[in-house]
Amino acid sequence: MKHFTLDTDKDGIALITFDSPERSMNVLSQDVITEIGEWVTKITEDDAIKGAVITSGKSAFCAGANLEELGGQFSEVFAAIEKDEQKAKKQLFDMVFRLNTVFRALEVCGKPVAAAVNGLALGGGFELALACHARFAASDNPKLRLGFPEVMVGLLPGAGGTQRLPRMLGLMNSAPLLLQAKKIKAKEALSMGLVNAVVPGDELVAAAKAWVLENPKAKQPWDQDRFKFPGGGPWSAQGFPMFAGSSAMVRKESYGNYPAMSNILRCVYEGAQLPMDAALRVETRYFCQLLLSPKTQNMIRSLFISKQAIDKGGARPASQKPGAINKIGVIGAGFMGAGVAYVSAMAGIEVVLIDRDQDSADKGKAFSETEQAKRVKRKKTTQEKMDAVLARIIPTTDYNLLKDVDLI
């Protein structure tokens, strides 16, 4: 395998290490999904393997789907739709459902599987961890976060996230992670019950292996008889008002312009009333619906693919060398200008903030002072750091101060 290694120890525990070559971070591509299917089959059918632990060979666990690959598949799907719409949509469904198929095979393989999450696990990476029977998170990686950022690019968690998370946390507690793209740290994940333990990184695999040895007959809660949703299902005393409130919140925040949020609610509501296998098909159907939406395509292109190209200087003329922005001028100290001045000063950039009179310019800087004072009060920063941020903003009416700025 190109993206994974599988080593079995003397106790029969397979250590599966996710380490894609030539990439700084592991992502879920079609090739990776194929290999996951291969090692799931291996641990299922090999009698010498008693259980498995999956971890990463990089500082992050897995960053989720390969959106560049996903974006490239749009044009293929649309070209096929013009020829045979029904056939193309079925092909899209089957392609998306592949990951659900292998993750489902993993959790019903009949052997205990634990995830040793050593770093960032987002989107499909988090879904991979949730498909395991136990999760262990590193306590000493400050960048470790768990979450579903899909809604930020117009998508929904499409590999079981909208089904497994509510079955673990309950409908109410899962909503912020699904609808607001909230990312949580290891200790918060532990308190929520998303991970079994938080241990130092060098003890992570050992802790996961010990759990596997102690739980030879591990099964997911939803695959056990008489499983019930924590806190009750959609028609319970907690579930019904949650959906009513969430629907109102989604409408208020999106004005109906972001179908991903509504589709997430539909996935959770419909899936919660079905067995897991049927629920996963519901999720895939709504995921495909989003993939075919022009809004989603535009969001993925603008917020991810194009942004990466911009960050790498993809459109920069060869003759234009990279340059640093150390000082900027902002003309107009109103709400927008004051905000630009604030975020720039926070980033370490000096700002000349100009308005028609000194009082207006001073009011623009006062916005930064107010925001920084809130952060000091919440212990998000110190008075010393606040003073440094404010010192970078020069409120003035003098245009001569713009002569040495790098950008206006």
Coordinates of C-alpha atoms in Angstrom, one line a residue:
M1 CA 0.0 0.0 0.0
K2 CA 1.2 3.5 -0.8
H3 CA -0.6 5.5 1.9
F4 CA -0.7 3.0 4.8
T5 CA 1.6 0.5 6.5
L6 CA 0.3 -2.5 8.5
D7 CA 2.4 -4.2 11.1
T8 CA 1.1 -6.9 13.4
D9 CA 2.7 -7.4 16.9
K10 CA 3.1 -10.5 18.9
D11 CA -0.3 -10.0 20.5
G12 CA -2.0 -10.0 17.1
I13 CA -2.7 -6.3 17.1
A14 CA -2.3 -4.7 13.7
L15 CA -0.9 -1.1 13.8
I16 CA -2.1 0.7 10.7
T17 CA -0.2 3.9 10.1
F18 CA -1.6 6.6 7.7
D19 CA 1.2 8.4 6.0
S20 CA 0.7 9.6 2.5
P21 CA 3.9 10.3 0.7
E22 CA 4.7 13.7 -0.8
R23 CA 1.9 15.4 1.3
S24 CA 2.3 17.4 4.4
M25 CA -1.0 16.2 5.7
N26 CA -3.1 13.1 5.2
V27 CA -6.3 13.5 3.2
L28 CA -8.9 11.1 1.9
S29 CA -8.6 10.7 -1.8
Q30 CA -10.1 7.9 -4.0
D31 CA -6.8 6.0 -3.8
V32 CA -6.8 6.3 0.0
I33 CA -10.3 5.0 0.2
T34 CA -9.3 2.0 -1.9
E35 CA -6.5 1.2 0.5
I36 CA -8.7 1.6 3.5
G37 CA -10.9 -1.0 2.0
E38 CA -7.9 -3.3 1.5
W39 CA -6.7 -3.1 5.1
V40 CA -10.2 -3.4 6.5
T41 CA -10.6 -6.7 4.5
K42 CA -7.2 -7.8 5.8
I43 CA -8.0 -7.3 9.5
T44 CA -11.5 -8.9 9.0
E45 CA -10.3 -12.0 7.2
D46 CA -6.9 -12.7 8.8
D47 CA -7.4 -14.9 11.9
A48 CA -4.0 -14.0 13.2
I49 CA -5.1 -10.4 13.6
K50 CA -7.1 -9.9 16.9
G51 CA -7.7 -6.2 16.5
A52 CA -6.2 -3.0 15.1
V53 CA -5.0 0.5 16.0
I54 CA -5.0 3.2 13.4
T55 CA -2.7 6.2 13.8
S56 CA -0.9 8.8 11.6
G57 CA 2.8 9.0 10.6
K58 CA 2.5 12.8 10.5
S59 CA 1.9 15.4 13.1
A60 CA -1.8 15.5 12.1
F61 CA -4.1 12.5 12.0
C62 CA -6.2 13.4 8.8
A63 CA -7.5 16.7 7.4
G64 CA -10.5 15.2 5.7
A65 CA -11.5 14.9 2.0
N66 CA -9.2 15.9 -0.8
L67 CA -11.3 18.9 -2.0
E68 CA -9.1 19.5 -5.0
E69 CA -9.9 16.1 -6.3
L70 CA -13.6 16.5 -5.4
G71 CA -13.7 19.8 -7.2
G72 CA -12.2 18.2 -10.3
Q73 CA -14.9 15.6 -10.3
F74 CA -17.6 18.2 -10.7
S75 CA -16.8 18.8 -14.4
E76 CA -16.9 15.0 -15.1
V77 CA -20.2 14.6 -13.4
F78 CA -21.8 17.6 -15.2
A79 CA -20.5 16.3 -18.6
A80 CA -22.1 12.9 -17.8
I81 CA -25.4 14.5 -16.7
E82 CA -25.8 16.1 -20.1
K83 CA -25.7 12.7 -21.7
D84 CA -27.6 10.6 -19.2
E85 CA -28.8 12.3 -16.0
Q86 CA -30.0 9.3 -14.1
K87 CA -26.9 7.2 -14.8
A88 CA -24.6 10.1 -13.9
K89 CA -26.4 10.7 -10.6
K90 CA -26.2 7.0 -9.7
Q91 CA -22.5 7.0 -10.5
L92 CA -22.0 10.1 -8.2
F93 CA -23.9 8.4 -5.4
D94 CA -21.9 5.2 -5.7
M95 CA -18.6 7.2 -5.8
V96 CA -19.5 9.1 -2.6
F97 CA -21.0 6.1 -0.8
R98 CA -17.7 4.2 -1.2
L99 CA -16.3 5.8 1.9
N100 CA -19.4 5.1 3.9
T101 CA -19.1 1.5 2.8
V102 CA -15.5 1.0 4.0
F103 CA -16.1 2.9 7.2
R104 CA -19.2 0.7 7.9
A105 CA -17.2 -2.4 7.1
L106 CA -14.6 -1.2 9.6
E107 CA -17.0 -0.9 12.5
V108 CA -18.7 -4.2 11.8
C109 CA -15.5 -6.2 11.1
G110 CA -16.0 -8.2 14.3
K111 CA -12.7 -7.2 15.8
P112 CA -11.9 -4.2 18.1
V113 CA -10.4 -1.2 16.3
A114 CA -9.1 1.9 18.1
A115 CA -8.0 5.2 16.7
A116 CA -4.8 6.8 18.2
V117 CA -5.5 10.4 17.2
N118 CA -2.1 12.2 17.5
G119 CA -3.2 15.5 15.9
L120 CA -5.7 17.3 13.8
A121 CA -8.7 15.1 12.8
L122 CA -11.2 17.1 10.7
G123 CA -14.1 16.1 8.4
G124 CA -13.5 12.7 7.0
G125 CA -10.5 12.2 9.3
F126 CA -12.8 12.7 12.3
E127 CA -15.4 10.4 10.7
L128 CA -12.7 7.7 10.4
A129 CA -12.0 8.0 14.1
L130 CA -15.7 7.8 14.9
A131 CA -16.0 4.6 12.9
C132 CA -13.5 3.0 15.2
H133 CA -14.8 1.4 18.4
A134 CA -12.6 3.6 20.7
R135 CA -10.6 6.8 20.3
F136 CA -7.5 8.0 22.2
A137 CA -6.2 11.6 21.8
A138 CA -2.7 13.1 22.4
S139 CA -2.5 15.5 25.3
D140 CA 0.7 17.2 24.2
N141 CA -0.2 18.3 20.7
P142 CA -1.5 21.9 20.9
K143 CA -2.7 21.8 17.4
L144 CA -5.0 18.8 17.9
R145 CA -8.6 19.6 17.0
L146 CA -11.6 17.4 16.3
G147 CA -14.5 18.7 14.2
F148 CA -16.5 19.0 11.0
P149 CA -15.6 22.1 8.9
E150 CA -17.6 20.9 5.9
V151 CA -20.5 23.4 6.4
M152 CA -18.0 26.2 5.8
V153 CA -17.5 25.2 2.2
G154 CA -21.2 24.3 1.6
L155 CA -21.0 20.6 2.3
L156 CA -22.0 18.3 5.1
P157 CA -20.1 15.4 6.8
G158 CA -20.6 12.7 4.2
A159 CA -18.9 9.7 5.7
G160 CA -21.3 9.0 8.6
G161 CA -20.6 12.1 10.7
T162 CA -24.3 13.2 10.7
Q163 CA -25.3 9.7 11.9
R164 CA -22.5 8.6 14.3
L165 CA -22.1 11.9 16.2
P166 CA -25.8 12.2 17.3
R167 CA -25.8 8.6 18.3
M168 CA -22.8 9.2 20.5
L169 CA -23.6 12.7 22.0
G170 CA -27.3 13.0 21.5
L171 CA -29.2 15.3 19.2
M172 CA -28.7 18.5 21.3
N173 CA -25.0 18.2 21.9
S174 CA -24.1 17.2 18.4
A175 CA -25.7 20.3 16.8
P176 CA -22.9 22.8 17.4
L177 CA -20.3 20.5 15.9
L178 CA -22.4 19.8 12.8
L179 CA -24.0 23.2 12.1
Q180 CA -21.4 25.6 13.4
A181 CA -18.2 23.8 12.4
K182 CA -17.0 24.0 16.0
K183 CA -13.6 22.5 16.5
I184 CA -12.8 21.0 20.0
K185 CA -9.6 20.2 21.8
A186 CA -8.7 16.8 23.3
K187 CA -9.8 17.6 26.9
E188 CA -13.2 18.9 25.7
A189 CA -13.6 15.8 23.5
L190 CA -12.9 13.7 26.6
S191 CA -15.5 15.5 28.7
M192 CA -18.1 15.1 25.9
G193 CA -17.4 11.4 25.6
L194 CA -15.9 11.5 22.1
V195 CA -12.6 10.0 23.2
N196 CA -11.9 7.3 25.7
A197 CA -8.8 8.9 27.1
V198 CA -6.3 11.7 26.6
V199 CA -2.6 10.6 27.0
P200 CA 0.8 11.8 26.1
G201 CA 1.7 11.3 22.4
D202 CA 4.4 8.7 23.1
E203 CA 1.9 6.6 25.1
L204 CA -0.9 6.9 22.6
V205 CA -0.5 3.7 20.6
A206 CA 0.2 1.7 23.7
A207 CA -3.0 2.9 25.3
A208 CA -5.0 2.1 22.2
K209 CA -3.5 -1.4 22.0
A210 CA -4.2 -2.0 25.6
W211 CA -7.9 -1.1 25.0
V212 CA -8.0 -3.5 22.0
L213 CA -6.7 -6.4 24.1
E214 CA -9.2 -5.7 26.9
N215 CA -12.2 -5.4 24.6
P216 CA -12.1 -8.4 22.1
K217 CA -15.9 -8.2 21.5
A218 CA -16.2 -4.5 21.0
K219 CA -19.3 -3.2 19.1
Q220 CA -20.6 0.2 18.3
P221 CA -23.5 1.2 20.6
W222 CA -25.9 1.6 17.7
D223 CA -25.1 -2.0 16.6
Q224 CA -26.2 -3.4 19.9
D225 CA -29.7 -4.5 20.8
R226 CA -32.1 -1.9 22.2
F227 CA -29.9 1.0 21.4
K228 CA -31.5 4.4 22.3
F229 CA -30.3 7.9 21.4
P230 CA -28.7 9.7 24.4
G231 CA -31.4 12.2 25.5
G232 CA -34.0 10.7 23.2
G233 CA -34.8 10.7 19.5
P234 CA -36.4 13.3 17.2
W235 CA -39.8 13.0 18.8
S236 CA -38.6 13.0 22.4
A237 CA -39.0 15.9 24.9
Q238 CA -35.5 17.1 24.1
G239 CA -35.3 16.1 20.4
F240 CA -38.4 17.9 19.1
P241 CA -37.6 21.4 20.4
M242 CA -34.0 20.9 19.3
F243 CA -35.1 20.5 15.7
A244 CA -37.6 23.4 15.9
G245 CA -35.0 25.7 17.4
S246 CA -32.2 24.6 15.1
S247 CA -34.4 25.1 12.0
A248 CA -35.2 28.7 13.2
M249 CA -31.5 29.4 13.9
V250 CA -30.5 28.1 10.5
R251 CA -33.1 30.3 8.8
K252 CA -32.0 33.3 10.7
E253 CA -28.3 32.8 10.0
S254 CA -28.5 31.7 6.4
Y255 CA -31.7 33.2 5.0
G256 CA -32.1 30.0 3.1
N257 CA -28.9 30.7 1.1
Y258 CA -26.8 27.9 2.5
P259 CA -28.4 24.6 1.8
A260 CA -25.8 22.6 3.7
M261 CA -27.1 23.7 7.1
S262 CA -30.7 22.6 6.2
N263 CA -29.4 19.4 4.7
I264 CA -27.5 18.6 7.9
L265 CA -30.7 18.9 9.9
R266 CA -32.5 16.7 7.4
C267 CA -29.8 14.1 7.6
V268 CA -29.9 14.0 11.4
Y269 CA -33.7 14.0 11.6
E270 CA -34.4 11.4 9.0
G271 CA -31.4 9.2 9.9
A272 CA -32.2 9.2 13.6
Q273 CA -35.4 7.3 12.7
L274 CA -33.6 4.6 10.7
P275 CA -31.1 1.8 11.2
M276 CA -27.5 2.8 10.6
D277 CA -27.1 1.3 7.1
A278 CA -30.3 3.0 5.8
A279 CA -29.3 6.3 7.6
L280 CA -25.9 6.3 5.8
R281 CA -27.7 6.2 2.5
V282 CA -29.9 9.1 3.5
E283 CA -26.7 11.1 4.4
T284 CA -25.1 10.3 1.0
R285 CA -28.2 11.3 -0.9
Y286 CA -28.2 14.8 0.8
F287 CA -24.4 15.0 0.3
C288 CA -24.8 14.4 -3.5
Q289 CA -27.6 16.9 -3.6
L290 CA -25.2 19.5 -2.3
L291 CA -22.4 18.5 -4.7
L292 CA -24.7 19.2 -7.6
S293 CA -25.6 22.7 -6.2
P294 CA -24.0 25.7 -7.9
K295 CA -23.7 27.3 -4.5
T296 CA -21.6 24.5 -3.1
Q297 CA -19.4 24.4 -6.2
N298 CA -18.8 28.2 -5.9
M299 CA -18.0 28.0 -2.2
I300 CA -15.5 25.1 -2.7
R301 CA -13.9 27.0 -5.6
S302 CA -13.8 30.4 -3.8
L303 CA -13.1 29.4 -0.2
F304 CA -10.8 26.5 -0.7
I305 CA -9.3 25.8 -4.2
S306 CA -8.9 29.5 -5.3
K307 CA -7.8 30.5 -1.9
Q308 CA -5.0 27.9 -1.9
A309 CA -3.9 29.1 -5.4
I310 CA -3.8 32.7 -4.1
D311 CA -1.9 31.8 -1.0
K312 CA 0.7 30.0 -3.2
G313 CA 0.9 33.0 -5.6
G314 CA -0.6 31.0 -8.4
A315 CA -1.6 34.1 -10.5
R316 CA 1.5 36.2 -9.6
P317 CA 3.5 37.2 -12.7
A318 CA 6.9 35.6 -12.8
S319 CA 8.5 39.1 -12.8
Q320 CA 6.7 40.1 -9.6
K321 CA 8.7 38.9 -6.6
P322 CA 7.0 38.2 -3.2
G323 CA 7.1 41.2 -0.9
A324 CA 6.3 41.8 2.8
I325 CA 3.5 44.1 4.0
N326 CA 4.8 45.8 7.1
K327 CA 2.8 49.1 7.1
I328 CA -0.5 50.0 5.5
G329 CA -2.7 53.1 5.1
V330 CA -6.4 52.9 5.8
I331 CA -8.5 55.9 4.5
G332 CA -11.7 56.2 6.4
A333 CA -12.0 55.3 10.0
G334 CA -15.6 54.2 10.0
F335 CA -16.8 50.7 10.9
M336 CA -15.1 49.0 8.0
G337 CA -11.9 51.0 8.2
A338 CA -11.6 50.6 11.9
G339 CA -12.1 46.8 11.5
V340 CA -9.3 46.6 8.9
A341 CA -7.0 48.6 11.1
Y342 CA -7.7 46.3 14.0
V343 CA -7.1 43.0 12.3
S344 CA -4.0 44.4 10.6
A345 CA -2.6 45.6 13.9
M346 CA -3.4 42.2 15.5
A347 CA -1.3 40.6 12.7
G348 CA 1.6 42.8 13.6
I349 CA 1.2 45.4 10.8
E350 CA 1.6 49.1 11.4
V351 CA -1.5 51.1 10.4
V352 CA -2.0 54.8 9.4
L353 CA -5.7 55.4 10.0
I354 CA -6.9 58.5 8.2
D355 CA -10.2 60.4 8.4
R356 CA -11.5 63.9 7.7
D357 CA -10.9 65.1 11.3
Q358 CA -8.9 63.9 14.3
D359 CA -12.0 63.0 16.4
S360 CA -13.2 60.6 13.6
A361 CA -9.8 59.0 13.4
D362 CA -9.5 58.6 17.1
K363 CA -13.0 57.0 17.2
G364 CA -11.7 54.5 14.7
K365 CA -8.8 53.6 16.9
A366 CA -11.1 53.4 19.9
F367 CA -12.8 50.4 18.3
S368 CA -9.5 48.5 18.6
E369 CA -9.1 49.6 22.2
T370 CA -12.6 48.4 23.1
E371 CA -12.1 45.0 21.4
Q372 CA -8.7 44.5 23.0
A373 CA -10.1 45.5 26.5
K374 CA -12.7 42.7 26.1
R375 CA -9.9 40.2 25.3
V376 CA -8.0 41.3 28.4
K377 CA -11.0 40.9 30.6
R378 CA -11.6 37.4 29.2
K379 CA -7.9 36.6 29.8
K380 CA -7.4 36.0 26.0
T381 CA -4.5 38.5 26.0
T382 CA -2.5 40.7 28.4
Q383 CA -2.4 44.4 29.0
E384 CA 1.2 44.4 27.5
K385 CA 0.1 42.8 24.3
M386 CA -3.0 45.1 24.1
D387 CA -0.7 48.1 24.4
A388 CA 1.5 46.8 21.6
V389 CA -1.5 46.3 19.3
L390 CA -2.8 49.8 19.9
A391 CA 0.7 51.3 19.4
R392 CA 0.6 50.0 15.8
I393 CA -2.4 52.2 14.9
I394 CA -1.7 55.9 14.2
P395 CA -5.0 57.9 13.9
T396 CA -4.4 61.0 11.9
T397 CA -5.6 63.5 9.3
D398 CA -2.2 63.9 7.7
Y399 CA -1.9 62.2 4.3
N400 CA 1.9 62.8 4.4
L401 CA 2.2 59.9 6.8
L402 CA 1.2 57.6 3.9
K403 CA 4.5 58.2 2.0
D404 CA 6.2 55.1 3.4
V405 CA 3.3 52.6 3.6
D406 CA 3.4 49.4 1.6
L407 CA -0.3 49.3 0.8
I408 CA -3.3 51.6 0.9

